[in-house]
Coordinates of C-alpha atoms in Angstrom, one line a residue:
X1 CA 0.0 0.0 0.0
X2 CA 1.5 3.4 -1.1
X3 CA 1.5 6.3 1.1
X4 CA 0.7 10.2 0.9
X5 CA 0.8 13.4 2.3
X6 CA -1.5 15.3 0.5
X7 CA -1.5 19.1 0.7
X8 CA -4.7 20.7 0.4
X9 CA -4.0 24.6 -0.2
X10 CA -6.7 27.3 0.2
X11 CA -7.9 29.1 -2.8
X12 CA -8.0 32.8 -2.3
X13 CA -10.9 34.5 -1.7
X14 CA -13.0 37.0 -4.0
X15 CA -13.0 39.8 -1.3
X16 CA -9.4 39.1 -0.2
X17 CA -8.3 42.6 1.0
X18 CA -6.1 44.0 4.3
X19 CA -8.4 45.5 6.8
X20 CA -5.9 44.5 9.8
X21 CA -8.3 42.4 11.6
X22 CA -5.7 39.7 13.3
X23 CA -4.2 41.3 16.5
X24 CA -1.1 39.2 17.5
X25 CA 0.0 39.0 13.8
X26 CA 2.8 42.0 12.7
X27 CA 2.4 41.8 9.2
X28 CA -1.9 41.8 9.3
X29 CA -1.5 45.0 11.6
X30 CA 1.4 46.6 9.6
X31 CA -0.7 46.5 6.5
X32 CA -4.5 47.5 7.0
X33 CA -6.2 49.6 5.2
X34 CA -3.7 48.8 2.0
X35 CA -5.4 48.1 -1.3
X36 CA -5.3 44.4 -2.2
X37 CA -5.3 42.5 -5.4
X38 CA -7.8 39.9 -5.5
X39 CA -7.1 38.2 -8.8
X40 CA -3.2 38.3 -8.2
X41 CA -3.7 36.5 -4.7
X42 CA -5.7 33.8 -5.4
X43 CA -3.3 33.6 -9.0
X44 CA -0.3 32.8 -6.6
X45 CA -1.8 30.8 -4.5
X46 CA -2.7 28.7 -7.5
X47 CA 0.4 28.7 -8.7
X48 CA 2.3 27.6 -5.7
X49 CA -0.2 24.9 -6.1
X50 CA 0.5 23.9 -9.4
X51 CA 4.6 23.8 -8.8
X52 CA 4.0 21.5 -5.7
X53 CA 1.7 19.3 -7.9
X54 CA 4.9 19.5 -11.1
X55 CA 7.7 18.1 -8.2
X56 CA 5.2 14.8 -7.9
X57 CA 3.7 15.5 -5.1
X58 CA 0.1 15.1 -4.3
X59 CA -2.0 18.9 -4.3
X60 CA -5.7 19.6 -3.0
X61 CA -8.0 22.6 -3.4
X62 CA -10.2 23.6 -0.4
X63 CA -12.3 25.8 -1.5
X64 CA -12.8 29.5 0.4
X65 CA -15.8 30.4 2.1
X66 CA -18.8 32.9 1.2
X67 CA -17.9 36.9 1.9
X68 CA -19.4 38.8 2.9
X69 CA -20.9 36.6 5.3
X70 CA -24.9 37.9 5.1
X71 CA -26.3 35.4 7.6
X72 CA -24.2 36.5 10.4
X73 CA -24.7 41.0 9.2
X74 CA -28.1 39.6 9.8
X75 CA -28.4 37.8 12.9
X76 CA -26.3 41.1 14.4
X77 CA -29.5 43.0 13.9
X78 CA -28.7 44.8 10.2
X79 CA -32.2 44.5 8.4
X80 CA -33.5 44.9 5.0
X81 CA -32.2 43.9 1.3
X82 CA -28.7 42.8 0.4
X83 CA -27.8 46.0 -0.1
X84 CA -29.6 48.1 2.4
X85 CA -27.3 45.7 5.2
X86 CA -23.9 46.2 3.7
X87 CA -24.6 50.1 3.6
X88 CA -25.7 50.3 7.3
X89 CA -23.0 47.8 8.6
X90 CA -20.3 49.9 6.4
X91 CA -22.4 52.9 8.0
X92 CA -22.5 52.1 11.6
X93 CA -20.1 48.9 11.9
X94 CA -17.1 49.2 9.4
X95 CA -15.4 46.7 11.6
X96 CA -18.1 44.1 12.1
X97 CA -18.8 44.2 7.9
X98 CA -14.5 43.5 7.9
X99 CA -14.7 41.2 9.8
X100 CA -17.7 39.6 7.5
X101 CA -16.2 40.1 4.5
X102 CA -12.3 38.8 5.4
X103 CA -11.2 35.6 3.5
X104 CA -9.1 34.3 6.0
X105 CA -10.2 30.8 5.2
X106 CA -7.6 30.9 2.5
X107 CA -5.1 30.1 5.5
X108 CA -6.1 26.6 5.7
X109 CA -3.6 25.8 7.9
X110 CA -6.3 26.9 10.7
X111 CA -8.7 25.0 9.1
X112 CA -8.9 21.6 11.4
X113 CA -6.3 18.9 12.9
X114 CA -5.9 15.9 11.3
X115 CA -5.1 12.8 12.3
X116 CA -4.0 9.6 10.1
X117 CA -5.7 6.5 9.7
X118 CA -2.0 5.3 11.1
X119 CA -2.2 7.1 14.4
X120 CA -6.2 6.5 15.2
X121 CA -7.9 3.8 17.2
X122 CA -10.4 3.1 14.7
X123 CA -7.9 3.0 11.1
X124 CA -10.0 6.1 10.0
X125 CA -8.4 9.4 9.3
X126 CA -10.1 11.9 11.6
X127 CA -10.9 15.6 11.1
X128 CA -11.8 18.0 13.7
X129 CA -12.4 21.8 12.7
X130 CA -11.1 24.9 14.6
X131 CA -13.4 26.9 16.4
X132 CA -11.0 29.7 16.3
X133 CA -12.6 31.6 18.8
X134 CA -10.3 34.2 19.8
X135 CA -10.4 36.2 16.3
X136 CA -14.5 37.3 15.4
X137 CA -13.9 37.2 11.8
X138 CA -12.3 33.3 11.8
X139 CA -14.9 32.1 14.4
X140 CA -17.3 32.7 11.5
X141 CA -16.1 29.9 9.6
X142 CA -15.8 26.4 11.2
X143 CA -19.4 25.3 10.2
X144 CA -18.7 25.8 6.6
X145 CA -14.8 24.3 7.0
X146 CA -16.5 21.3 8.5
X147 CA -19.1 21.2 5.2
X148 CA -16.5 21.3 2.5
X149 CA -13.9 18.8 4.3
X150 CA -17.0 16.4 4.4
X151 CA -17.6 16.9 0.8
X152 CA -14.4 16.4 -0.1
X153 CA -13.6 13.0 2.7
X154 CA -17.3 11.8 2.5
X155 CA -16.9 8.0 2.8
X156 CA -17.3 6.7 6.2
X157 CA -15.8 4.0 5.8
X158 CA -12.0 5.6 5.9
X159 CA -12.8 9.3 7.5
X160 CA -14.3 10.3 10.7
X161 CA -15.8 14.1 10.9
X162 CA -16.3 15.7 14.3
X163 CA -18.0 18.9 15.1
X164 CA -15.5 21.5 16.3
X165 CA -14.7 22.5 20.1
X166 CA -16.9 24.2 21.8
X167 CA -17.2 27.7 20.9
X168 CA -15.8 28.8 24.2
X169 CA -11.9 30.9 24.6
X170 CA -11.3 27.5 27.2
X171 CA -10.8 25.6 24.1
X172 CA -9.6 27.6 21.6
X173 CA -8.4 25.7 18.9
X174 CA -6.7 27.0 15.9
X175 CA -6.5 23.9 13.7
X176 CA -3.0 22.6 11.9
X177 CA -1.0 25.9 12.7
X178 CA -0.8 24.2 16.3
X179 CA -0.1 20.3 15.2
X180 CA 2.6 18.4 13.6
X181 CA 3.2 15.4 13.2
X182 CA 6.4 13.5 13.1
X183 CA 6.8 10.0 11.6
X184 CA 9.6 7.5 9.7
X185 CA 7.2 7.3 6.8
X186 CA 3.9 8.9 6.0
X187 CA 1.8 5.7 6.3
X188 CA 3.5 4.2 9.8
X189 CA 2.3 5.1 13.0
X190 CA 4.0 8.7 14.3
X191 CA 4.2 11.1 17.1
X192 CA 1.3 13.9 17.4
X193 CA 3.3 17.6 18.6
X194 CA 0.0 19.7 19.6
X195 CA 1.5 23.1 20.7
X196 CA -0.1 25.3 22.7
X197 CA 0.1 28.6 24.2
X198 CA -1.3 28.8 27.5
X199 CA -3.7 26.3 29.7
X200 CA -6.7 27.8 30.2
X201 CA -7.8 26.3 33.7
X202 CA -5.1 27.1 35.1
X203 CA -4.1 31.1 35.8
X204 CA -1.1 30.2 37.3
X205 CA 0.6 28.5 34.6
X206 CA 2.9 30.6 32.2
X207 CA 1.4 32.6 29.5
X208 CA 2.1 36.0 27.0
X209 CA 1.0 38.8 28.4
X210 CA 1.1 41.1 25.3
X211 CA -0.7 39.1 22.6
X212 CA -3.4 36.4 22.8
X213 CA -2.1 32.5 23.0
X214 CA -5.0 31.5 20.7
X215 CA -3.9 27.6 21.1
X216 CA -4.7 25.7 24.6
X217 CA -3.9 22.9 26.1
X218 CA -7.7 22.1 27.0
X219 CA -8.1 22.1 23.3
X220 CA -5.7 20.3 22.1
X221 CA -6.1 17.3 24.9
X222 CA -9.4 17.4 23.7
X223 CA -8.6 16.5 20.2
X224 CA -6.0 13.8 21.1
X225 CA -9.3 12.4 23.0
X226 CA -11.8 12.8 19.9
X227 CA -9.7 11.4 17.3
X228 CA -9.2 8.3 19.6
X229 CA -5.2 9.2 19.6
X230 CA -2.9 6.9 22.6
X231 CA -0.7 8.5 25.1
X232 CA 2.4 6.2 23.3
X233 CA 2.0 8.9 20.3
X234 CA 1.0 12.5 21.7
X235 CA 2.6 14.8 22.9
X236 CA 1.9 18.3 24.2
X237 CA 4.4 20.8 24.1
X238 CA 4.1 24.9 25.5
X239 CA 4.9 27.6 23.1
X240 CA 7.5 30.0 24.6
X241 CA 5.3 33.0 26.0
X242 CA 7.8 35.6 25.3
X243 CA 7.7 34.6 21.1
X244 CA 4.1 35.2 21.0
X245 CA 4.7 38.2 22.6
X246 CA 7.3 39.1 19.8
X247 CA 4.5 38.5 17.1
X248 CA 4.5 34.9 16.9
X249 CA 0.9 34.0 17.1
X250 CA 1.0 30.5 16.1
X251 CA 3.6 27.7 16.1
X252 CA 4.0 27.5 12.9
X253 CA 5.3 30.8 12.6
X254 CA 8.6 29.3 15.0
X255 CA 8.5 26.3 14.0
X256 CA 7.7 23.2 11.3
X257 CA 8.0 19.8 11.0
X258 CA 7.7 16.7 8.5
X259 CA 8.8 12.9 8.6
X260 CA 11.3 12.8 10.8
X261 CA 12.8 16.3 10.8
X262 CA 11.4 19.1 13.7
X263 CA 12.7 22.4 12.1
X264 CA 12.7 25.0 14.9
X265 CA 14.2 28.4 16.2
X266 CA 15.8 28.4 19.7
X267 CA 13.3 30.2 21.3
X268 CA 10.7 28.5 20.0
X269 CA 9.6 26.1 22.8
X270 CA 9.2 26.6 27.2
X271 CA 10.3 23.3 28.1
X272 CA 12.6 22.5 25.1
X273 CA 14.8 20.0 26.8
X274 CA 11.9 18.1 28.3
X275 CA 9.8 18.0 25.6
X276 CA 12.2 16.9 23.0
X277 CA 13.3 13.8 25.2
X278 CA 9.3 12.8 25.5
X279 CA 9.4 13.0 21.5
X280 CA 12.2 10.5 21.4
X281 CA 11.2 8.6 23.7
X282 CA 8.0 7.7 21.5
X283 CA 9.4 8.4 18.6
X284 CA 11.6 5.0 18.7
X285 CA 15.0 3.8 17.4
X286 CA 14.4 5.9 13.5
X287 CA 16.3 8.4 13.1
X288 CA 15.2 11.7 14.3
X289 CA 16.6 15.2 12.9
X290 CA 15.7 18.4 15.6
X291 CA 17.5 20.9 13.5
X292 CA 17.8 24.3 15.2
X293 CA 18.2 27.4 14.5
X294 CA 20.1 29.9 16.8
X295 CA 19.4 33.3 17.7
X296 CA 22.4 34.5 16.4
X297 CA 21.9 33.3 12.8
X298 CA 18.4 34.7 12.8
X299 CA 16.6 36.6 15.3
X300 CA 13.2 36.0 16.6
X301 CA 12.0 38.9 14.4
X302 CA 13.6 38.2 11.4
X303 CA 12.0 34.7 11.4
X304 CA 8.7 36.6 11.7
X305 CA 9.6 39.1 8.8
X306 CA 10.5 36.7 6.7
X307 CA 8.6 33.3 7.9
X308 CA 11.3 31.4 7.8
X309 CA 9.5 28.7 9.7
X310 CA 6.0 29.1 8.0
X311 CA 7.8 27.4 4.8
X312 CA 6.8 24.1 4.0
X313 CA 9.4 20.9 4.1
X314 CA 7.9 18.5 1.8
X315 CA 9.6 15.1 0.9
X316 CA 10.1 14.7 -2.9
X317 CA 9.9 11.7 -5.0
X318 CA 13.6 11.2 -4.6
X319 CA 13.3 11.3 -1.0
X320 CA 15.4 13.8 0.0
X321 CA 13.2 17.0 1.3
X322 CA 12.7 20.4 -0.2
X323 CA 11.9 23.8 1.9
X324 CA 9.7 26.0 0.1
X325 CA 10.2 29.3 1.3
X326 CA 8.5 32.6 0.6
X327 CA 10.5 34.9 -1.1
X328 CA 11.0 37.2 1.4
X329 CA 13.1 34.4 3.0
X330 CA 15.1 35.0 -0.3
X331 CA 15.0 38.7 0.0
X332 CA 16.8 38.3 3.7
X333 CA 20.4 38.3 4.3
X334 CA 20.5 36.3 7.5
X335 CA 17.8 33.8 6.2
X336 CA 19.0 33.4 2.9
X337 CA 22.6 32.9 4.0
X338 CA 21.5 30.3 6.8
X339 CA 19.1 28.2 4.4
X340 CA 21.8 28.2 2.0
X341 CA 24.6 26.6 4.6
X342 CA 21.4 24.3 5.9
X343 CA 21.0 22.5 2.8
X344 CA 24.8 21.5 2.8
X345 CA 24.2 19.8 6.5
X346 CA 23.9 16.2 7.1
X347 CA 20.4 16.5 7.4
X348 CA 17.4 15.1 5.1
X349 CA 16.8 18.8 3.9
X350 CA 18.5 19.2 0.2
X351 CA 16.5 21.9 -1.6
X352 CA 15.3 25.5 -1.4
X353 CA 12.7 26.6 -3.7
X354 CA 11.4 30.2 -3.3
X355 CA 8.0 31.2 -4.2
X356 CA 6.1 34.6 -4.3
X357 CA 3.3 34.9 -2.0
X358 CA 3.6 38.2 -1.1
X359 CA -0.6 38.8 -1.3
X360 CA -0.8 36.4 1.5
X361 CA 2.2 37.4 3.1
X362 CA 0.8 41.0 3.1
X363 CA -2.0 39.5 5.7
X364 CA 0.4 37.4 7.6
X365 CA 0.3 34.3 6.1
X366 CA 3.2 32.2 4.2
X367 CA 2.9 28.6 2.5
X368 CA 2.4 26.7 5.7
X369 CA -0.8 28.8 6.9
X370 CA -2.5 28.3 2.8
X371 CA -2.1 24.5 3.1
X372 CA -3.9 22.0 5.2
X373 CA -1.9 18.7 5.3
X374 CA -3.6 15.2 5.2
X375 CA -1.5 12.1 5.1
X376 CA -3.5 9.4 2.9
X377 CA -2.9 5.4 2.0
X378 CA -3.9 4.7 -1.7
X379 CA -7.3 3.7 -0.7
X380 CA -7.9 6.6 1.2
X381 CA -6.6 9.2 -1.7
X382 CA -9.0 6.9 -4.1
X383 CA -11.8 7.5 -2.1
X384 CA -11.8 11.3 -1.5
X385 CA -13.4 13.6 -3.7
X386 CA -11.1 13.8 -7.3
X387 CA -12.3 17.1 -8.5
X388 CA -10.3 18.4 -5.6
X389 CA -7.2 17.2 -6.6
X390 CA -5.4 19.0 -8.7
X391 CA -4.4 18.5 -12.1
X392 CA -3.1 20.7 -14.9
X393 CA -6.5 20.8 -16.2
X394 CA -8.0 21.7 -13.3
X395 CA -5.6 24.8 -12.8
X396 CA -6.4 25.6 -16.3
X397 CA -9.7 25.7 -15.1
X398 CA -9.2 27.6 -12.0
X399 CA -7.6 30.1 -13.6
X400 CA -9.9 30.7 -16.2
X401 CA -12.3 30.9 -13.1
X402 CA -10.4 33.4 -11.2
X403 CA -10.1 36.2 -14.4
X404 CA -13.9 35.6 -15.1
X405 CA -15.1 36.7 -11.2
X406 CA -12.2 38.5 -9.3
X407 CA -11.4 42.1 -9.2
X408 CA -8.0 43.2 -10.2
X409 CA -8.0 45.7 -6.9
X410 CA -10.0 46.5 -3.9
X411 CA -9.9 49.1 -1.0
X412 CA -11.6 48.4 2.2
X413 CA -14.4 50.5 1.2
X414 CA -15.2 48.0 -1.4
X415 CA -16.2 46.2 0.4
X416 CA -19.9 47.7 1.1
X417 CA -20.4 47.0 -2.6
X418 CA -23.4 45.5 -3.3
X419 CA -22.2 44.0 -7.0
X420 CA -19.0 42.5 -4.5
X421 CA -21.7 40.2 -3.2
X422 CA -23.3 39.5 -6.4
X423 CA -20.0 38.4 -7.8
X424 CA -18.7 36.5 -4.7
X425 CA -21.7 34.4 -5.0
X426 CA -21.5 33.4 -8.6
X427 CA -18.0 32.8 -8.1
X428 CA -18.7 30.1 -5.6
X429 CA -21.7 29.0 -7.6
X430 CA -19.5 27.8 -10.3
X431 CA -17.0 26.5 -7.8
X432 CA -19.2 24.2 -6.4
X433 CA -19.7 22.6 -9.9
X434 CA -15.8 22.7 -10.6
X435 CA -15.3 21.1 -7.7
X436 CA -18.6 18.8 -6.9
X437 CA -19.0 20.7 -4.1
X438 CA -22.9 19.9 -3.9
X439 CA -24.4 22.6 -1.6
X440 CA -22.1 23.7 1.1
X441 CA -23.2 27.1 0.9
X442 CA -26.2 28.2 2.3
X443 CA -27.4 31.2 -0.3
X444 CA -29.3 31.1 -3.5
X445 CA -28.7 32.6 -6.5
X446 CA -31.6 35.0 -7.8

């Protein structure tokens, strides 16, 4: 039986634009209010999918969610047409129709934890959502996450779907960006890493005290629990308070892992020593790579800058691994100069390839947060949905999609357009027949 890790990027939304709506995260902050470029967004992200899809590996489309997001304008109390609520939220809540209108689900990385049919009690590979409580404009979107991942892993007999955590700040989850998973190969049995930032029963326990720790450990025990995960093969690790402090609101903006390396900075972890023993430990006699990166090669807020660790270490059809790195890593003297010494190590990394993201990276996100990562055995990757999977006919297609319903530009104020929702909507309409979606939105076209 062949195994896979399959990596299911985000396609940008239609009303992608930078109203600075993630506090915790520099670059989202650093550029609100900026004009964005719809079309050119969701064009890179589609083409970083396509040039993960030409090295052999396996590449998914999720696809994004509706924006603006009418249901919720209208259970806050904005009455009257379509366009009668998007001109009194712009009027007397600009931040609230933002919020509604943000297409953060392109960072699928938040999307939901999942866990391998290798790891699980029951063989199934399990998906749980994240509630992503602690920002308004995510917590909007774990019903819809939850619809599409079902339409996409609908056969019961190989994936299990739970609901996501309750929508409580006890157990805030935020999905992937929190979880790694090390293992010797994709289809054996591994070690979970679910990182989190503070425990939220306990006030006495370390925690940031500038910026939110979105991830707890309540959360993440949780999930260990629901997908049916044993003690042998989890582990849960603190983030170091002072990096989320310096901007480093999830762990995969410190660290990243795959297979058997752990790719992390210094200051990365609380209880580094500890927890790494605990990994090897369960990890076993394979051979185990914790490749770290000092302080003095690159600081805490150049790896931030730059996302050094929100690259993406894929394993290539040769078997040696490949970094891909935005290009701001590129652009970066420290990080260029200490990737390009890294890749002559005696370690199972052999490859840099840049790639410009800069739309996302504009809104804080690099090629880790647009990619959701599912490990699959052949059976598993036959039954999933195939019109998800891409091909060079289906980025033909999604191309072609992308000039036909997205807007070269848009400004914040845009966003109370009235034709913006007209043309979300049909975009997704079409969608959903590109990609069988069947109807995981709730609107109608009129």
């Amino acid at each position: 039986m062949k195994h896979f890790e399959v990596n299911f990027d985000g396609l940008v939304g239609p009303t992608h634009n930078y109203a600075g709506l993630s506090f915790g995260n520099v670059a989202s902050l650093s550029n609100a209010k900026a004009a964005s470029n719809p079309r050119q967004a969701a064009k890179q992200g589609l083409k970083k999918m396509k040039a993960l899809h030409d090295l052999g590996l396996k590449q998914g489309v999720l696809a994004p969610q509706e924006r603006p997001d009418m249901a919720t304008l209208r259970r806050l109390g904005f009455t009257g047409t379509d366009a009668q609520v998007l001109a009194k939220a712009a009027k007397d809540a600009p931040h609230l129709l933002a919020a509604c209108c943000s297409a953060s689900s392109m960072w699928t990385a938040n999307a939901a934890t999942i866990s391998p049919s290798a790891d699980t009690h029951d063989g199934r590979v399990h998906f749980t959502p994240a509630n992503l409580t602690n920002k308004f404009h995510r917590s909007l979107e774990p019903a819809v996450t939850g619809r599409i991942l079902k339409a996409i892993f609908s056969d019961e007999r190989y994936f299990k779907h739970h609901k996501h955590l309750p929508d409580n700040d006890h157990f805030g989850d935020e999905g992937a960006a929190n979880h790694t998973r090390l293992c010797s190969q994709y289809g054996h049995a591994g070690v979970e890493l679910f990182v989190y930032g503070r425990e939220a029963f306990n006030s006495q326990a370390p925690a940031p005290r500038r910026y939110p720790a979105r991830q707890t450990l309540e959360a993440s025990q949780a999930i260990a629990r629901l997908h049916g995960l044993d003690e042998s093969n989890v582990v849960f690790m603190q983030q170091n308070p002072e990096v989320i402090d310096a901007g480093v609101f999830h762990n995969d903006v410190i660290s990243v892992g795959n297979q058997n390396v752990l790719f992390y900075h210094q200051d990365a972890f609380a209880n580094t020593a500890a927890d790494f023993a605990e990994i090897q430990r369960k990890f076993g006699e394979h051979p185990l790579h914790f490749i770290e990166v000092p302080r003095q090669s690159v600081s805490v807020s150049e790896a931030v800058k730059t996302y050094l660790f929100n690259t993406q270490i894929v394993t290539l059809p040769s078997g040696h691994m490949a970094i891909i790195a935005p290009t701001e890593c590129e652009e970066s003297d420290a990080v260029s100069r200490y990737l390009a010494e890294l890749v002559e190590k005696d370690t199972p990394i052999k490859e840099v390839r840049y790639m410009d993201v800069k739309e996302s990276m504009k809104n804080g996100g690099g090629p880790a947060c647009l990619r959701l990562r599912v490990a699959l055995n052949d059976q598993e990757l036959a039954a999933a949905n195939p019109h998800c999977l891409l091909d060079d006919a289906l980025f033909t297609r999604l191309n072609g999609w992308v000039d036909k319903h997205y807007r070269d530009q848009l400004h914040v104020a845009d966003l109370a357009d009235p034709a913006l929702l007209t043309e979300s909507r049909q975009a997704l309409d079409e969608l959903t027949q590109i990609l069988a979606l069947g109807s995981v939105y709730p609107f109608q076209l009129a």
